[in-house]
PDB file of C-alpha atoms and ligand atoms in Angstrom:
ATOM      1  CA  ALA A1250       0.000   0.000   0.000  1.00  0.00           C
ATOM      2  CA  LYS A1251       2.866   2.420   0.825  1.00  0.00           C
ATOM      3  CA  GLN A1252       4.470   1.787  -2.574  1.00  0.00           C
ATOM      4  CA  ARG A1253       1.099   2.415  -4.239  1.00  0.00           C
ATOM      5  CA  VAL A1254       0.663   5.719  -2.352  1.00  0.00           C
ATOM      6  CA  GLU A1255       4.202   6.844  -3.301  1.00  0.00           C
ATOM      7  CA  ALA A1256       3.615   5.867  -6.952  1.00  0.00           C
ATOM      8  CA  LEU A1257       0.257   7.708  -7.073  1.00  0.00           C
ATOM      9  CA  LYS A1258       1.752  10.856  -5.487  1.00  0.00           C
ATOM     10  CA  LYS A1259       4.581  10.915  -8.010  1.00  0.00           C
ATOM     11  CA  GLU A1260       2.203  10.297 -10.929  1.00  0.00           C
ATOM     12  CA  LEU A1261      -0.389  12.880  -9.849  1.00  0.00           C
ATOM     13  CA  ASN A1262       2.225  15.572  -9.152  1.00  0.00           C
ATOM     14  CA  GLN A1263       3.626  14.926 -12.643  1.00  0.00           C
ATOM     15  CA  TYR A1264       0.145  15.179 -14.244  1.00  0.00           C
ATOM     16  CA  ASN A1265      -0.443  18.407 -12.293  1.00  0.00           C
ATOM     17  CA  TYR A1266       2.916  19.776 -13.506  1.00  0.00           C
ATOM     18  CA  GLU A1267       2.139  18.941 -17.143  1.00  0.00           C
ATOM     19  CA  TYR A1268      -1.314  20.517 -16.945  1.00  0.00           C
ATOM     20  CA  HIS A1269      -0.658  23.659 -14.888  1.00  0.00           C
ATOM     21  CA  VAL A1270       3.013  24.472 -15.537  1.00  0.00           C
ATOM     22  CA  LEU A1271       3.609  23.165 -19.059  1.00  0.00           C
ATOM     23  CA  ASP A1272      -0.014  23.669 -20.144  1.00  0.00           C
ATOM     24  CA  SER A1273       0.266  20.331 -21.995  1.00  0.00           C
ATOM     25  CA  PRO A1274      -1.532  17.475 -20.142  1.00  0.00           C
ATOM     26  CA  SER A1275      -0.498  13.935 -21.104  1.00  0.00           C
ATOM     27  CA  VAL A1276      -3.609  12.206 -19.676  1.00  0.00           C
ATOM     28  CA  PRO A1277      -7.337  13.073 -19.740  1.00  0.00           C
ATOM     29  CA  ASP A1278      -8.786  14.761 -16.620  1.00  0.00           C
ATOM     30  CA  TYR A1279     -10.787  11.590 -15.953  1.00  0.00           C
ATOM     31  CA  GLU A1280      -7.601   9.551 -15.369  1.00  0.00           C
ATOM     32  CA  TYR A1281      -6.303  12.257 -12.995  1.00  0.00           C
ATOM     33  CA  ASP A1282      -9.587  12.217 -11.038  1.00  0.00           C
ATOM     34  CA  VAL A1283      -9.690   8.412 -10.749  1.00  0.00           C
ATOM     35  CA  LYS A1284      -6.104   8.255  -9.458  1.00  0.00           C
ATOM     36  CA  MET A1285      -6.685  11.139  -7.051  1.00  0.00           C
ATOM     37  CA  LYS A1286      -9.678   9.272  -5.598  1.00  0.00           C
ATOM     38  CA  GLU A1287      -7.572   6.117  -5.217  1.00  0.00           C
ATOM     39  CA  LEU A1288      -4.880   8.162  -3.413  1.00  0.00           C
ATOM     40  CA  LYS A1289      -7.375   9.838  -1.073  1.00  0.00           C
ATOM     41  CA  ASP A1290      -8.986   6.471  -0.219  1.00  0.00           C
ATOM     42  CA  LEU A1291      -5.579   4.934   0.546  1.00  0.00           C
ATOM     43  CA  GLU A1292      -4.530   7.979   2.640  1.00  0.00           C
ATOM     44  CA  GLU A1293      -7.787   7.718   4.573  1.00  0.00           C
ATOM     45  CA  GLU A1294      -7.100   4.036   5.267  1.00  0.00           C
ATOM     46  CA  TYR A1295      -3.401   4.699   6.082  1.00  0.00           C
ATOM     47  CA  PRO A1296      -3.153   8.296   7.442  1.00  0.00           C
ATOM     48  CA  GLU A1297       0.471   7.639   8.389  1.00  0.00           C
ATOM     49  CA  PHE A1298       1.291   7.693   4.672  1.00  0.00           C
ATOM     50  CA  VAL A1299       0.111  11.315   4.223  1.00  0.00           C
ATOM     51  CA  THR A1300       2.998  13.737   3.463  1.00  0.00           C
ATOM     52  CA  PRO A1301       2.951  17.528   2.873  1.00  0.00           C
ATOM     53  CA  ASP A1302       3.847  17.078  -0.816  1.00  0.00           C
ATOM     54  CA  SER A1303       0.866  14.805  -1.447  1.00  0.00           C
ATOM     55  CA  PRO A1304      -1.401  16.298  -4.150  1.00  0.00           C
ATOM     56  CA  SER A1305      -4.314  15.496  -1.836  1.00  0.00           C
ATOM     57  CA  GLN A1306      -2.961  18.163   0.566  1.00  0.00           C
ATOM     58  CA  ARG A1307      -3.366  21.112  -1.781  1.00  0.00           C
ATOM     59  CA  VAL A1308      -6.639  22.268  -0.277  1.00  0.00           C
ATOM     60  CA  GLY A1309      -6.245  21.517   3.388  1.00  0.00           C
ATOM     61  CA  GLY A1310      -7.389  22.431   6.809  1.00  0.00           C
ATOM     62  CA  GLU A1311      -9.822  24.686   8.558  1.00  0.00           C
ATOM     63  CA  PRO A1312      -9.974  28.466   8.057  1.00  0.00           C
ATOM     64  CA  LEU A1313      -7.261  30.383   9.953  1.00  0.00           C
ATOM     65  CA  ASP A1314      -8.112  33.056  12.546  1.00  0.00           C
ATOM     66  CA  ALA A1315      -5.301  35.251  11.209  1.00  0.00           C
ATOM     67  CA  PHE A1316      -2.111  35.049   9.185  1.00  0.00           C
ATOM     68  CA  GLN A1317       1.230  34.676  10.992  1.00  0.00           C
ATOM     69  CA  LYS A1318       3.875  37.314  10.278  1.00  0.00           C
ATOM     70  CA  VAL A1319       7.090  36.136   8.652  1.00  0.00           C
ATOM     71  CA  GLN A1320      10.505  37.790   8.311  1.00  0.00           C
ATOM     72  CA  HIS A1321      12.152  37.688   4.872  1.00  0.00           C
ATOM     73  CA  ASN A1322      15.805  36.656   5.385  1.00  0.00           C
ATOM     74  CA  ILE A1323      16.614  38.602   2.232  1.00  0.00           C
ATOM     75  CA  PRO A1324      14.298  41.608   1.888  1.00  0.00           C
ATOM     76  CA  MET A1325      11.865  41.648  -1.005  1.00  0.00           C
ATOM     77  CA  LEU A1326      12.775  44.884  -2.699  1.00  0.00           C
ATOM     78  CA  SER A1327      10.978  47.150  -5.116  1.00  0.00           C
ATOM     79  CA  LEU A1328      12.105  48.308  -8.546  1.00  0.00           C
ATOM     80  CA  GLY A1329      13.104  51.722  -9.816  1.00  0.00           C
ATOM     81  CA  ASN A1330      10.855  52.934 -12.631  1.00  0.00           C
ATOM     82  CA  ALA A1331      11.438  54.068 -16.186  1.00  0.00           C
ATOM     83  CA  PHE A1332       8.673  55.822 -18.149  1.00  0.00           C
ATOM     84  CA  ASN A1333      10.238  56.547 -21.512  1.00  0.00           C
ATOM     85  CA  GLU A1334      13.159  55.776 -23.817  1.00  0.00           C
ATOM     86  CA  GLN A1335      15.413  58.400 -22.220  1.00  0.00           C
ATOM     87  CA  ASP A1336      14.949  56.809 -18.786  1.00  0.00           C
ATOM     88  CA  LEU A1337      15.949  53.466 -20.297  1.00  0.00           C
ATOM     89  CA  ARG A1338      19.069  54.896 -21.939  1.00  0.00           C
ATOM     90  CA  ASP A1339      20.001  56.639 -18.689  1.00  0.00           C
ATOM     91  CA  PHE A1340      19.655  53.263 -16.908  1.00  0.00           C
ATOM     92  CA  ASP A1341      21.846  51.608 -19.538  1.00  0.00           C
ATOM     93  CA  ARG A1342      24.490  54.343 -19.151  1.00  0.00           C
ATOM     94  CA  ARG A1343      24.501  54.015 -15.332  1.00  0.00           C
ATOM     95  CA  VAL A1344      24.885  50.232 -15.659  1.00  0.00           C
ATOM     96  CA  ARG A1345      27.797  50.537 -18.119  1.00  0.00           C
ATOM     97  CA  GLU A1346      29.541  53.173 -16.011  1.00  0.00           C
ATOM     98  CA  GLY A1347      29.033  51.180 -12.817  1.00  0.00           C
ATOM     99  CA  ALA A1348      30.216  47.942 -14.362  1.00  0.00           C
ATOM    100  CA  ASP A1349      33.270  49.666 -15.915  1.00  0.00           C
ATOM    101  CA  ALA A1350      32.537  48.529 -19.439  1.00  0.00           C
ATOM    102  CA  LYS A1351      32.386  44.755 -18.786  1.00  0.00           C
ATOM    103  CA  GLU A1352      30.239  42.820 -21.249  1.00  0.00           C
ATOM    104  CA  ILE A1353      26.610  43.731 -20.511  1.00  0.00           C
ATOM    105  CA  SER A1354      23.430  42.110 -21.786  1.00  0.00           C
ATOM    106  CA  TYR A1355      19.879  42.261 -20.454  1.00  0.00           C
ATOM    107  CA  VAL A1356      16.987  39.945 -19.653  1.00  0.00           C
ATOM    108  CA  CYS A1357      13.501  41.370 -20.270  1.00  0.00           C
ATOM    109  CA  GLU A1358      10.554  39.958 -18.337  1.00  0.00           C
ATOM    110  CA  LEU A1359       6.883  40.887 -18.496  1.00  0.00           C
ATOM    111  CA  LYS A1360       5.926  42.638 -15.265  1.00  0.00           C
ATOM    112  CA  ILE A1361       2.867  40.697 -14.122  1.00  0.00           C
ATOM    113  CA  ASP A1362       0.207  42.840 -12.469  1.00  0.00           C
ATOM    114  CA  GLY A1363      -0.256  40.636  -9.411  1.00  0.00           C
ATOM    115  CA  LEU A1364       1.140  40.089  -5.937  1.00  0.00           C
ATOM    116  CA  ALA A1365       4.811  39.556  -5.146  1.00  0.00           C
ATOM    117  CA  ILE A1366       5.291  36.383  -3.121  1.00  0.00           C
ATOM    118  CA  SER A1367       8.142  34.337  -1.775  1.00  0.00           C
ATOM    119  CA  LEU A1368       8.221  30.494  -1.767  1.00  0.00           C
ATOM    120  CA  ARG A1369      10.543  28.531   0.512  1.00  0.00           C
ATOM    121  CA  TYR A1370      11.466  24.908  -0.147  1.00  0.00           C
ATOM    122  CA  ILE A1371      13.347  22.743   2.340  1.00  0.00           C
ATOM    123  CA  ASP A1372      14.992  19.627   0.878  1.00  0.00           C
ATOM    124  CA  GLY A1373      12.793  20.087  -2.158  1.00  0.00           C
ATOM    125  CA  ILE A1374       9.460  20.246  -0.320  1.00  0.00           C
ATOM    126  CA  PHE A1375       7.281  23.392  -0.354  1.00  0.00           C
ATOM    127  CA  GLU A1376       7.346  24.613   3.247  1.00  0.00           C
ATOM    128  CA  ARG A1377       6.258  28.236   3.347  1.00  0.00           C
ATOM    129  CA  GLY A1378       4.808  30.921   1.152  1.00  0.00           C
ATOM    130  CA  ALA A1379       4.616  34.577   2.127  1.00  0.00           C
ATOM    131  CA  THR A1380       3.446  37.923   0.819  1.00  0.00           C
ATOM    132  CA  ARG A1381       5.970  40.714   0.260  1.00  0.00           C
ATOM    133  CA  GLY A1382       4.410  42.880   2.982  1.00  0.00           C
ATOM    134  CA  ASP A1383       6.720  45.859   3.590  1.00  0.00           C
ATOM    135  CA  GLY A1384       9.631  43.978   2.073  1.00  0.00           C
ATOM    136  CA  ARG A1385      10.985  42.736   5.410  1.00  0.00           C
ATOM    137  CA  THR A1386       7.862  41.405   7.104  1.00  0.00           C
ATOM    138  CA  GLY A1387       5.167  39.581   5.158  1.00  0.00           C
ATOM    139  CA  GLU A1388       2.266  37.268   5.953  1.00  0.00           C
ATOM    140  CA  ASP A1389       2.390  33.495   5.923  1.00  0.00           C
ATOM    141  CA  ILE A1390      -0.140  32.442   3.272  1.00  0.00           C
ATOM    142  CA  THR A1391       1.263  28.942   2.747  1.00  0.00           C
ATOM    143  CA  ARG A1392      -2.134  27.239   2.916  1.00  0.00           C
ATOM    144  CA  ASN A1393      -3.549  29.505   0.210  1.00  0.00           C
ATOM    145  CA  LEU A1394      -0.493  29.189  -2.005  1.00  0.00           C
ATOM    146  CA  LYS A1395      -0.669  25.382  -1.779  1.00  0.00           C
ATOM    147  CA  THR A1396      -3.974  25.680  -3.663  1.00  0.00           C
ATOM    148  CA  VAL A1397      -2.212  27.371  -6.625  1.00  0.00           C
ATOM    149  CA  ARG A1398      -1.753  24.403  -8.972  1.00  0.00           C
ATOM    150  CA  SER A1399       1.262  25.874 -10.767  1.00  0.00           C
ATOM    151  CA  ILE A1400       3.228  26.002  -7.502  1.00  0.00           C
ATOM    152  CA  PRO A1401       5.044  22.639  -7.181  1.00  0.00           C
ATOM    153  CA  LEU A1402       4.628  20.915  -3.787  1.00  0.00           C
ATOM    154  CA  LYS A1403       7.937  19.184  -4.453  1.00  0.00           C
ATOM    155  CA  ILE A1404      10.692  20.307  -6.820  1.00  0.00           C
ATOM    156  CA  SER A1405      12.886  18.012  -8.918  1.00  0.00           C
ATOM    157  CA  GLU A1406      15.945  18.297  -6.637  1.00  0.00           C
ATOM    158  CA  GLU A1407      16.196  18.160  -2.842  1.00  0.00           C
ATOM    159  CA  GLN A1408      17.228  21.800  -2.791  1.00  0.00           C
ATOM    160  CA  THR A1409      16.718  24.205   0.100  1.00  0.00           C
ATOM    161  CA  ILE A1410      15.881  27.304  -1.841  1.00  0.00           C
ATOM    162  CA  GLU A1411      13.727  30.409  -1.704  1.00  0.00           C
ATOM    163  CA  VAL A1412      12.248  31.737  -4.934  1.00  0.00           C
ATOM    164  CA  ARG A1413      10.247  34.877  -5.688  1.00  0.00           C
ATOM    165  CA  GLY A1414       7.421  35.305  -8.092  1.00  0.00           C
ATOM    166  CA  GLU A1415       4.188  37.039  -8.898  1.00  0.00           C
ATOM    167  CA  ALA A1416       0.848  35.431  -8.055  1.00  0.00           C
ATOM    168  CA  PHE A1417      -1.940  36.607 -10.337  1.00  0.00           C
ATOM    169  CA  MET A1418      -5.465  35.918 -11.549  1.00  0.00           C
ATOM    170  CA  PRO A1419      -5.890  35.327 -15.315  1.00  0.00           C
ATOM    171  CA  VAL A1420      -8.286  37.810 -16.932  1.00  0.00           C
ATOM    172  CA  LYS A1421     -10.809  35.071 -17.810  1.00  0.00           C
ATOM    173  CA  SER A1422     -10.992  33.930 -14.165  1.00  0.00           C
ATOM    174  CA  PHE A1423     -11.321  37.568 -13.073  1.00  0.00           C
ATOM    175  CA  ARG A1424     -14.301  38.161 -15.378  1.00  0.00           C
ATOM    176  CA  ALA A1425     -16.013  34.914 -14.277  1.00  0.00           C
ATOM    177  CA  LEU A1426     -15.455  35.767 -10.602  1.00  0.00           C
ATOM    178  CA  ASN A1427     -16.964  39.245 -11.024  1.00  0.00           C
ATOM    179  CA  GLU A1428     -19.968  37.833 -12.882  1.00  0.00           C
ATOM    180  CA  ALA A1429     -20.537  35.428  -9.993  1.00  0.00           C
ATOM    181  CA  LYS A1430     -20.112  38.269  -7.467  1.00  0.00           C
ATOM    182  CA  GLU A1431     -22.639  40.427  -9.370  1.00  0.00           C
ATOM    183  CA  ALA A1432     -25.102  37.524  -9.545  1.00  0.00           C
ATOM    184  CA  GLU A1433     -24.829  37.262  -5.734  1.00  0.00           C
ATOM    185  CA  GLY A1434     -25.326  41.016  -5.405  1.00  0.00           C
ATOM    186  CA  LYS A1435     -21.810  41.327  -3.916  1.00  0.00           C
ATOM    187  CA  ASP A1436     -19.117  43.919  -4.625  1.00  0.00           C
ATOM    188  CA  VAL A1437     -16.972  43.168  -7.644  1.00  0.00           C
ATOM    189  CA  PHE A1438     -13.177  43.478  -7.808  1.00  0.00           C
ATOM    190  CA  ALA A1439     -11.783  46.519  -9.604  1.00  0.00           C
ATOM    191  CA  ASN A1440      -9.072  44.577 -11.457  1.00  0.00           C
ATOM    192  CA  PRO A1441      -7.335  41.154 -11.532  1.00  0.00           C
ATOM    193  CA  ARG A1442      -4.606  42.365  -9.179  1.00  0.00           C
ATOM    194  CA  ASN A1443      -7.103  43.256  -6.448  1.00  0.00           C
ATOM    195  CA  ALA A1444      -8.933  39.973  -7.084  1.00  0.00           C
ATOM    196  CA  ALA A1445      -5.687  38.017  -6.651  1.00  0.00           C
ATOM    197  CA  ALA A1446      -4.788  39.952  -3.488  1.00  0.00           C
ATOM    198  CA  GLY A1447      -8.286  39.490  -2.083  1.00  0.00           C
ATOM    199  CA  SER A1448      -8.175  35.760  -2.868  1.00  0.00           C
ATOM    200  CA  LEU A1449      -4.784  35.207  -1.212  1.00  0.00           C
ATOM    201  CA  ARG A1450      -5.954  37.112   1.869  1.00  0.00           C
ATOM    202  CA  GLN A1451      -8.837  34.686   2.377  1.00  0.00           C
ATOM    203  CA  LEU A1452      -8.457  32.930   5.718  1.00  0.00           C
ATOM    204  CA  ASP A1453     -10.260  29.877   4.348  1.00  0.00           C
ATOM    205  CA  PRO A1454      -8.039  27.972   1.836  1.00  0.00           C
ATOM    206  CA  LYS A1455     -11.151  26.407   0.273  1.00  0.00           C
ATOM    207  CA  ILE A1456     -12.125  29.850  -1.045  1.00  0.00           C
ATOM    208  CA  ALA A1457      -8.621  30.578  -2.368  1.00  0.00           C
ATOM    209  CA  ALA A1458      -8.696  27.160  -4.070  1.00  0.00           C
ATOM    210  CA  GLN A1459     -11.721  28.202  -6.142  1.00  0.00           C
ATOM    211  CA  ARG A1460     -10.097  31.386  -7.499  1.00  0.00           C
ATOM    212  CA  ASN A1461      -7.924  29.854 -10.290  1.00  0.00           C
ATOM    213  CA  LEU A1462      -4.838  31.742  -9.196  1.00  0.00           C
ATOM    214  CA  ASP A1463      -1.581  31.263 -11.088  1.00  0.00           C
ATOM    215  CA  ILE A1464       2.062  32.246 -10.655  1.00  0.00           C
ATOM    216  CA  PHE A1465       5.229  33.090 -12.591  1.00  0.00           C
ATOM    217  CA  VAL A1466       8.522  32.670 -10.743  1.00  0.00           C
ATOM    218  CA  TYR A1467      11.178  35.256 -11.603  1.00  0.00           C
ATOM    219  CA  SER A1468      14.059  35.178  -9.191  1.00  0.00           C
ATOM    220  CA  VAL A1469      15.690  33.559  -6.239  1.00  0.00           C
ATOM    221  CA  GLY A1470      15.878  34.993  -2.758  1.00  0.00           C
ATOM    222  CA  GLU A1471      18.399  32.606  -1.223  1.00  0.00           C
ATOM    223  CA  TRP A1472      20.539  30.539  -3.468  1.00  0.00           C
ATOM    224  CA  GLU A1473      22.418  27.410  -2.334  1.00  0.00           C
ATOM    225  CA  ALA A1474      22.775  25.846  -5.736  1.00  0.00           C
ATOM    226  CA  GLY A1475      26.229  27.135  -6.476  1.00  0.00           C
ATOM    227  CA  ALA A1476      27.180  30.086  -8.638  1.00  0.00           C
ATOM    228  CA  ILE A1477      25.217  30.263 -11.870  1.00  0.00           C
ATOM    229  CA  ALA A1478      26.771  33.034 -13.919  1.00  0.00           C
ATOM    230  CA  SER A1479      23.712  34.604 -15.524  1.00  0.00           C
ATOM    231  CA  HIS A1480      20.127  35.460 -14.661  1.00  0.00           C
ATOM    232  CA  SER A1481      18.873  33.704 -17.815  1.00  0.00           C
ATOM    233  CA  GLU A1482      20.628  30.484 -16.746  1.00  0.00           C
ATOM    234  CA  ARG A1483      19.081  30.837 -13.278  1.00  0.00           C
ATOM    235  CA  LEU A1484      15.637  31.082 -14.881  1.00  0.00           C
ATOM    236  CA  ALA A1485      16.418  27.955 -16.929  1.00  0.00           C
ATOM    237  CA  TYR A1486      17.403  26.187 -13.695  1.00  0.00           C
ATOM    238  CA  LEU A1487      14.178  27.303 -11.967  1.00  0.00           C
ATOM    239  CA  LYS A1488      12.261  25.809 -14.918  1.00  0.00           C
ATOM    240  CA  GLN A1489      14.249  22.577 -14.561  1.00  0.00           C
ATOM    241  CA  LEU A1490      13.275  22.463 -10.875  1.00  0.00           C
ATOM    242  CA  GLY A1491       9.622  22.525 -11.911  1.00  0.00           C
ATOM    243  CA  PHE A1492       8.704  26.194 -11.518  1.00  0.00           C
ATOM    244  CA  LYS A1493       6.518  28.130 -13.946  1.00  0.00           C
ATOM    245  CA  VAL A1494       8.647  30.791 -15.643  1.00  0.00           C
ATOM    246  CA  ASN A1495       7.096  33.269 -18.056  1.00  0.00           C
ATOM    247  CA  PRO A1496       7.644  32.060 -21.645  1.00  0.00           C
ATOM    248  CA  GLU A1497       7.918  35.617 -23.043  1.00  0.00           C
ATOM    249  CA  THR A1498      11.160  36.272 -21.139  1.00  0.00           C
ATOM    250  CA  LYS A1499      13.889  37.299 -23.583  1.00  0.00           C
ATOM    251  CA  THR A1500      17.605  38.106 -23.457  1.00  0.00           C
ATOM    252  CA  CYS A1501      18.547  41.339 -25.225  1.00  0.00           C
ATOM    253  CA  GLU A1502      22.112  42.138 -26.330  1.00  0.00           C
ATOM    254  CA  ASN A1503      21.722  45.895 -25.792  1.00  0.00           C
ATOM    255  CA  ILE A1504      19.275  48.645 -24.788  1.00  0.00           C
ATOM    256  CA  ASP A1505      18.075  49.048 -28.387  1.00  0.00           C
ATOM    257  CA  GLU A1506      16.807  45.458 -28.374  1.00  0.00           C
ATOM    258  CA  VAL A1507      15.188  46.157 -24.969  1.00  0.00           C
ATOM    259  CA  ILE A1508      13.356  49.110 -26.512  1.00  0.00           C
ATOM    260  CA  GLU A1509      12.206  46.907 -29.413  1.00  0.00           C
ATOM    261  CA  TYR A1510      10.902  44.310 -26.945  1.00  0.00           C
ATOM    262  CA  ILE A1511       8.991  47.045 -25.079  1.00  0.00           C
ATOM    263  CA  GLN A1512       7.500  48.363 -28.328  1.00  0.00           C
ATOM    264  CA  TYR A1513       6.399  44.832 -29.256  1.00  0.00           C
ATOM    265  CA  TRP A1514       4.587  44.261 -25.944  1.00  0.00           C
ATOM    266  CA  THR A1515       3.131  47.746 -25.900  1.00  0.00           C
ATOM    267  CA  GLU A1516       1.265  46.643 -29.036  1.00  0.00           C
ATOM    268  CA  HIS A1517       0.605  42.966 -28.190  1.00  0.00           C
ATOM    269  CA  ARG A1518      -0.181  43.366 -24.451  1.00  0.00           C
ATOM    270  CA  PRO A1519      -3.989  42.920 -24.964  1.00  0.00           C
ATOM    271  CA  GLU A1520      -3.350  39.434 -26.430  1.00  0.00           C
ATOM    272  CA  LEU A1521      -2.005  38.123 -23.110  1.00  0.00           C
ATOM    273  CA  SER A1522      -4.283  35.996 -20.877  1.00  0.00           C
ATOM    274  CA  TYR A1523      -3.163  38.017 -17.838  1.00  0.00           C
ATOM    275  CA  GLU A1524      -2.541  41.682 -17.084  1.00  0.00           C
ATOM    276  CA  ILE A1525       0.917  43.232 -17.065  1.00  0.00           C
ATOM    277  CA  ASP A1526       1.790  46.761 -15.937  1.00  0.00           C
ATOM    278  CA  GLY A1527       5.266  46.969 -17.439  1.00  0.00           C
ATOM    279  CA  ILE A1528       8.464  45.267 -18.457  1.00  0.00           C
ATOM    280  CA  VAL A1529      11.295  44.427 -16.054  1.00  0.00           C
ATOM    281  CA  ILE A1530      14.814  44.771 -17.433  1.00  0.00           C
ATOM    282  CA  LYS A1531      17.686  43.068 -15.578  1.00  0.00           C
ATOM    283  CA  VAL A1532      21.400  42.834 -16.214  1.00  0.00           C
ATOM    284  CA  ASP A1533      21.985  39.197 -17.221  1.00  0.00           C
ATOM    285  CA  GLN A1534      25.554  38.849 -15.835  1.00  0.00           C
ATOM    286  CA  ILE A1535      25.403  37.954 -12.106  1.00  0.00           C
ATOM    287  CA  ALA A1536      28.957  39.297 -11.566  1.00  0.00           C
ATOM    288  CA  VAL A1537      27.799  42.692 -12.846  1.00  0.00           C
ATOM    289  CA  GLN A1538      24.639  42.538 -10.676  1.00  0.00           C
ATOM    290  CA  GLU A1539      26.885  41.968  -7.646  1.00  0.00           C
ATOM    291  CA  LYS A1540      29.171  44.824  -8.628  1.00  0.00           C
ATOM    292  CA  LEU A1541      26.252  47.233  -9.052  1.00  0.00           C
ATOM    293  CA  GLY A1542      24.465  46.129  -5.860  1.00  0.00           C
ATOM    294  CA  PHE A1543      21.417  47.828  -4.388  1.00  0.00           C
ATOM    295  CA  THR A1544      20.167  51.208  -3.254  1.00  0.00           C
ATOM    296  CA  ALA A1545      18.274  51.245   0.069  1.00  0.00           C
ATOM    297  CA  LYS A1546      15.185  49.923  -1.660  1.00  0.00           C
ATOM    298  CA  SER A1547      15.951  48.503  -5.087  1.00  0.00           C
ATOM    299  CA  PRO A1548      18.585  46.794  -7.242  1.00  0.00           C
ATOM    300  CA  ARG A1549      20.793  49.069  -9.370  1.00  0.00           C
ATOM    301  CA  TRP A1550      20.936  46.302 -11.991  1.00  0.00           C
ATOM    302  CA  ALA A1551      17.215  46.225 -12.733  1.00  0.00           C
ATOM    303  CA  ILE A1552      14.507  48.676 -13.687  1.00  0.00           C
ATOM    304  CA  ALA A1553      10.775  48.479 -14.398  1.00  0.00           C
ATOM    305  CA  TYR A1554       9.557  50.203 -17.531  1.00  0.00           C
ATOM    306  CA  LYS A1555       5.941  51.151 -16.723  1.00  0.00           C
ATOM    307  CA  PHE A1556       3.283  51.326 -19.455  1.00  0.00           C
ATOM    308  CA  PRO A1557       1.356  54.587 -19.541  1.00  0.00           C
ATOM    309  CA  ALA A1558      -1.602  54.058 -17.175  1.00  0.00           C
TER     310      ALA A1558
HETATM  311  C1  0XT B1029      14.922  41.465  -8.906  1.00  0.00           C
HETATM  312  O1  0XT B1029      13.829  42.070  -8.255  1.00  0.00           O
HETATM  313  C2  0XT B1029      12.607  42.006  -8.873  1.00  0.00           C
HETATM  314  N1  0XT B1029      12.421  41.320 -10.021  1.00  0.00           N
HETATM  315  C3  0XT B1029      11.197  41.280 -10.595  1.00  0.00           C
HETATM  316  N2  0XT B1029      10.993  40.596 -11.759  1.00  0.00           N
HETATM  317  C4  0XT B1029       9.774  40.550 -12.309  1.00  0.00           C
HETATM  318  N3  0XT B1029       9.596  39.869 -13.452  1.00  0.00           N
HETATM  319  N4  0XT B1029       8.688  41.176 -11.759  1.00  0.00           N
HETATM  320  C5  0XT B1029       8.841  41.872 -10.611  1.00  0.00           C
HETATM  321  N5  0XT B1029       7.755  42.482 -10.075  1.00  0.00           N
HETATM  322  C6  0XT B1029      10.100  41.952  -9.976  1.00  0.00           C
HETATM  323  N6  0XT B1029      10.281  42.644  -8.802  1.00  0.00           N
HETATM  324  C7  0XT B1029      11.516  42.684  -8.248  1.00  0.00           C
HETATM  325  C8  0XT B1029      11.736  43.436  -6.960  1.00  0.00           C
END
C-alpha cells in the first residue's frame, strides 16, 4: 500500500505539472480524477502515509483566525521605474559606467500585475509561502499558495531554496469571478490584481482554491545551488526544478533590443491571458549585478519600464 501511495503521489504531481506548468496534459482529466480518488482512499485508510507534498494536501485544513507574520531573510525589494526611452538609456548608461565597461546584456521579463510572493522549499518540499508585505515582514499564506496548482509541492531536486514570483489571476478567471459576485449582489473586484490579493488574503483555503490563481517565478531569494553566472541560466534552472517561468522572457544584447521588446509588448499586451503593468529589465551577468548592488530599496541592476496608465 505504501508503494502504491508513493507511486500515485509521483504520478499525480507529474500530471499536475504537465497541466498547470507546461499547459500540456499527457492524460485526460478523468484519469487524474480516478487516481486522485484512489490516493485519497488509501490515505484515509493509512493516514500515516500522508505527506505535505501529497497532491491530496493542496486544499487543506480549517480556516485560519489570522495570518502569521514572517521575516524575509533577504528583503523583497521594489524596482526603480522608467517611463520613456530616455529613462531606459540613462539606466543603460549608469549600468555601463558602474560595471566599468564589462560585457553587458539584459533579460527582459513581463511585469505581471499581481502580488509579489516568496516560496521557501526545504529539501525540495514546499514549506512556506509569504506575501511581500513591507519587504521585510510579510504574511504566511502557505495554505492559500498550496492551492495554486502551478506552484510545485515538491521540486525536482532536494534543494533548500527560496524563490520569488508574482501570483496573479488570469483575466478570464477575473471576469467569471466578477460575474458570480454580481449575480450574488456582492461587490466586484476593480481589477485582476485586487482579485488576486483578495483571494490570497482569504483565511479559508477552500475559497482561495476556487479562485484559479496562477504564478510566474522570476528570481531567487536565497541561493544554495552554487554560482550560476547569468540570470537567464538561473531562470532555466528554476524551470528545470519545476517552476513556472514566463515564456515571453527574452535576453537582449543591448538597450536598443530592450526598446524593441517594449515596443512589441506595448502593441501585443492585450493578447495576453493576464494583465501586465510593465516590463522588467535586468542585467543578465550575475557578476555585474553583484558589482552594481542595491540602493536602500531597489537593485541598481534592474529597472521596471511602466506602461502609460
Ligand atoms: C529582482 O527584483 C525584482 N524582479 C522582478 N521581476 C519581475 N519579473 N517582476 C517583478 N515584479 C520583480 N520585482 C523585483 C523586486
